[in-house]
Tab-separated table of C-alpha atoms in Angstrom:
chain	number	residue	atom	x	y	z
H	474	VAL	CA	0.014	-0.049	0.147
H	475	LEU	CA	1.358	3.243	-1.321
H	476	GLY	CA	0.821	6.435	0.450
H	477	GLU	CA	0.708	8.074	4.405
H	478	GLY	CA	-1.901	9.346	6.447
H	479	SER	CA	-3.443	9.536	9.997
H	480	GLN	CA	-4.831	6.017	9.654
H	481	ARG	CA	-1.502	4.157	9.288
H	482	GLY	CA	-1.487	2.855	13.275
H	483	GLU	CA	-5.049	1.801	12.589
H	484	LEU	CA	-4.032	-0.161	9.515
H	485	GLU	CA	-1.078	-1.394	11.175
H	486	GLU	CA	-3.294	-2.924	13.851
H	487	ILE	CA	-5.585	-4.567	11.448
H	488	ILE	CA	-2.819	-6.300	9.521
H	489	ALA	CA	-1.180	-7.624	12.777
H	490	ALA	CA	-4.606	-8.543	13.847
H	491	GLY	CA	-5.466	-10.570	10.664
H	492	GLY	CA	-2.096	-11.898	10.453
H	493	LEU	CA	-1.294	-10.475	7.212
H	494	ALA	CA	2.002	-9.134	7.926
H	495	ASP	CA	3.644	-11.629	5.405
H	496	CYS	CA	1.529	-10.414	2.497
H	497	VAL	CA	0.632	-6.751	3.510
H	498	ARG	CA	3.343	-4.076	3.476
H	499	LEU	CA	2.586	0.075	4.287
H	500	ALA	CA	5.463	1.216	1.757
H	501	GLY	CA	4.377	4.837	2.873
H	502	PHE	CA	4.520	7.937	0.715
H	503	ARG	CA	6.867	7.383	-2.688
H	504	ALA	CA	7.626	10.891	-4.673
H	505	ASN	CA	7.649	8.431	-7.593
H	506	PRO	CA	5.533	5.811	-7.401
H	507	TYR	CA	5.838	4.370	-10.899
H	508	PRO	CA	8.265	1.406	-10.228
H	509	ALA	CA	5.838	0.120	-7.446
H	510	LEU	CA	3.021	0.550	-9.787
H	511	ALA	CA	4.906	-1.173	-12.746
H	512	GLN	CA	5.318	-4.335	-10.710
H	513	ALA	CA	1.785	-4.294	-9.482
H	514	ASP	CA	-1.167	-6.762	-11.001
H	515	LEU	CA	-4.048	-4.168	-10.468
H	516	TYR	CA	-4.477	-0.721	-9.107
H	517	VAL	CA	-7.168	-0.312	-6.349
H	518	SER	CA	-8.868	2.916	-5.687
H	519	ALA	CA	-10.667	2.977	-2.332
H	520	SER	CA	-11.914	6.564	-2.301
H	521	PHE	CA	-15.203	7.455	-1.171
H	522	ALA	CA	-14.890	10.689	-2.999
H	523	GLU	CA	-12.399	11.579	-5.926
H	524	GLY	CA	-12.025	13.948	-8.837
H	525	PHE	CA	-10.665	12.889	-12.293
H	526	SER	CA	-8.127	10.111	-10.798
H	527	THR	CA	-4.697	11.060	-12.301
H	528	ALA	CA	-3.280	7.819	-10.616
H	529	ALA	CA	-6.096	5.846	-12.053
H	530	THR	CA	-5.114	7.024	-15.705
H	531	GLU	CA	-1.431	6.265	-14.771
H	532	ALA	CA	-2.556	2.620	-13.837
H	533	LEU	CA	-3.850	2.313	-17.148
H	534	VAL	CA	-1.120	4.070	-19.291
H	535	LEU	CA	0.705	0.609	-17.639
H	536	GLY	CA	-1.707	-1.382	-18.557
H	537	LYS	CA	-2.894	-2.030	-15.094
H	538	PRO	CA	-6.602	-2.881	-14.568
H	539	VAL	CA	-8.209	-0.740	-12.105
H	540	CYS	CA	-10.613	-1.623	-9.074
H	541	SER	CA	-12.405	1.400	-8.043
H	542	THR	CA	-15.239	2.639	-5.929
H	543	ASP	CA	-18.052	4.168	-8.017
H	544	CYS	CA	-17.205	7.756	-7.198
H	545	ALA	CA	-17.154	10.943	-9.236
H	546	GLY	CA	-14.664	10.786	-12.393
H	547	MET	CA	-14.225	6.918	-12.257
H	548	ALA	CA	-16.625	6.079	-14.583
H	549	GLU	CA	-15.112	8.288	-17.138
H	550	VAL	CA	-11.687	7.464	-16.363
H	551	LEU	CA	-12.544	3.755	-17.194
H	552	GLY	CA	-14.631	4.942	-20.197
H	553	GLY	CA	-17.132	2.540	-20.182
H	554	GLN	CA	-14.215	-0.276	-21.156
H	555	PRO	CA	-13.589	-3.393	-19.763
H	556	CYS	CA	-10.362	-2.048	-18.379
H	557	GLY	CA	-11.347	-2.402	-14.762
H	558	ILE	CA	-14.055	-2.944	-12.229
H	559	LEU	CA	-16.318	-0.076	-10.742
H	560	THR	CA	-17.960	-0.984	-7.226
H	561	GLN	CA	-20.509	0.248	-5.194
H	562	ASN	CA	-18.896	2.992	-3.364
H	563	THR	CA	-19.100	1.352	0.025
H	564	GLU	CA	-16.483	-1.014	1.900
H	565	GLU	CA	-18.592	-3.862	1.186
H	566	GLY	CA	-18.990	-3.505	-2.171
H	567	LEU	CA	-15.007	-2.830	-2.587
H	568	TYR	CA	-14.413	-5.782	-0.654
H	569	ALA	CA	-16.825	-7.974	-2.670
H	570	ALA	CA	-14.911	-6.913	-5.682
H	571	LEU	CA	-11.501	-7.524	-4.376
H	572	ARG	CA	-12.537	-11.325	-2.732
H	573	GLU	CA	-13.687	-11.734	-6.632
H	574	LEU	CA	-10.567	-11.096	-8.308
H	575	LEU	CA	-8.741	-13.028	-5.228
H	576	ALA	CA	-10.569	-15.859	-5.654
H	577	ALA	CA	-10.055	-16.185	-9.428
H	578	PRO	CA	-6.730	-14.980	-10.259
H	579	GLU	CA	-7.021	-15.070	-14.109
H	580	LEU	CA	-10.064	-12.690	-13.878
H	581	PRO	CA	-7.505	-9.666	-14.123
H	582	LEU	CA	-5.739	-11.323	-17.394
H	583	PRO	CA	-8.276	-10.286	-19.853
H	584	LEU	CA	-8.610	-6.897	-18.196
H	585	ARG	CA	-4.763	-5.902	-18.846
H	586	GLU	CA	-5.064	-5.753	-22.654
H	587	ALA	CA	-7.917	-3.503	-21.874
H	588	ALA	CA	-6.274	-1.372	-19.771
H	589	LYS	CA	-3.261	-0.582	-21.886
H	590	GLN	CA	-5.854	0.159	-24.903
H	591	ARG	CA	-7.745	2.453	-22.656
H	592	GLY	CA	-4.234	3.888	-21.308
H	593	ASP	CA	-3.412	4.690	-24.730
H	594	ALA	CA	-6.184	7.408	-24.672
H	595	PHE	CA	-4.252	9.018	-21.938
H	596	SER	CA	-0.903	9.138	-23.906
H	597	LEU	CA	0.289	12.611	-24.464
H	598	GLU	CA	0.166	11.738	-28.461
H	599	ALA	CA	-3.918	11.130	-28.000
H	600	ARG	CA	-4.034	14.301	-25.966
H	601	MET	CA	-2.182	16.397	-28.033
H	602	ARG	CA	-4.339	15.126	-31.182
H	603	GLU	CA	-7.503	16.421	-29.410
H	604	ILE	CA	-6.062	19.829	-28.435
H	605	GLU	CA	-5.153	19.815	-32.544
H	606	ALA	CA	-8.609	19.012	-33.451
H	607	MET	CA	-9.943	21.859	-31.145
H	608	LEU	CA	-7.888	24.449	-32.569
């Protein structure tokens, strides 16, 4: 888990109580998250509220499927493509989606190509073509 915040202590307690220390690591803030994201199988956005998520678009550019709660901007990021999973904006909704993904590790495989294709829409070249078309 990348990032740092006021809930770190609580998360450490949950990890310890659940016996998850061997498979969950709180890596903290990273000025450059790309090396970690490049190694990931999936990007998870667990936000209750979000604008247009730059982090999710960056994950797609790297060909990483996105599992996100249904908050502002995420449907637009996914663009109606099968490049991720949009869950109910609840802890239970996110839990159910992640549980489904973990129960069937092959599920994200078809999402990867779709994620890469959707990520191409956010490339510099694609964005410049859109700007040039408007001009």
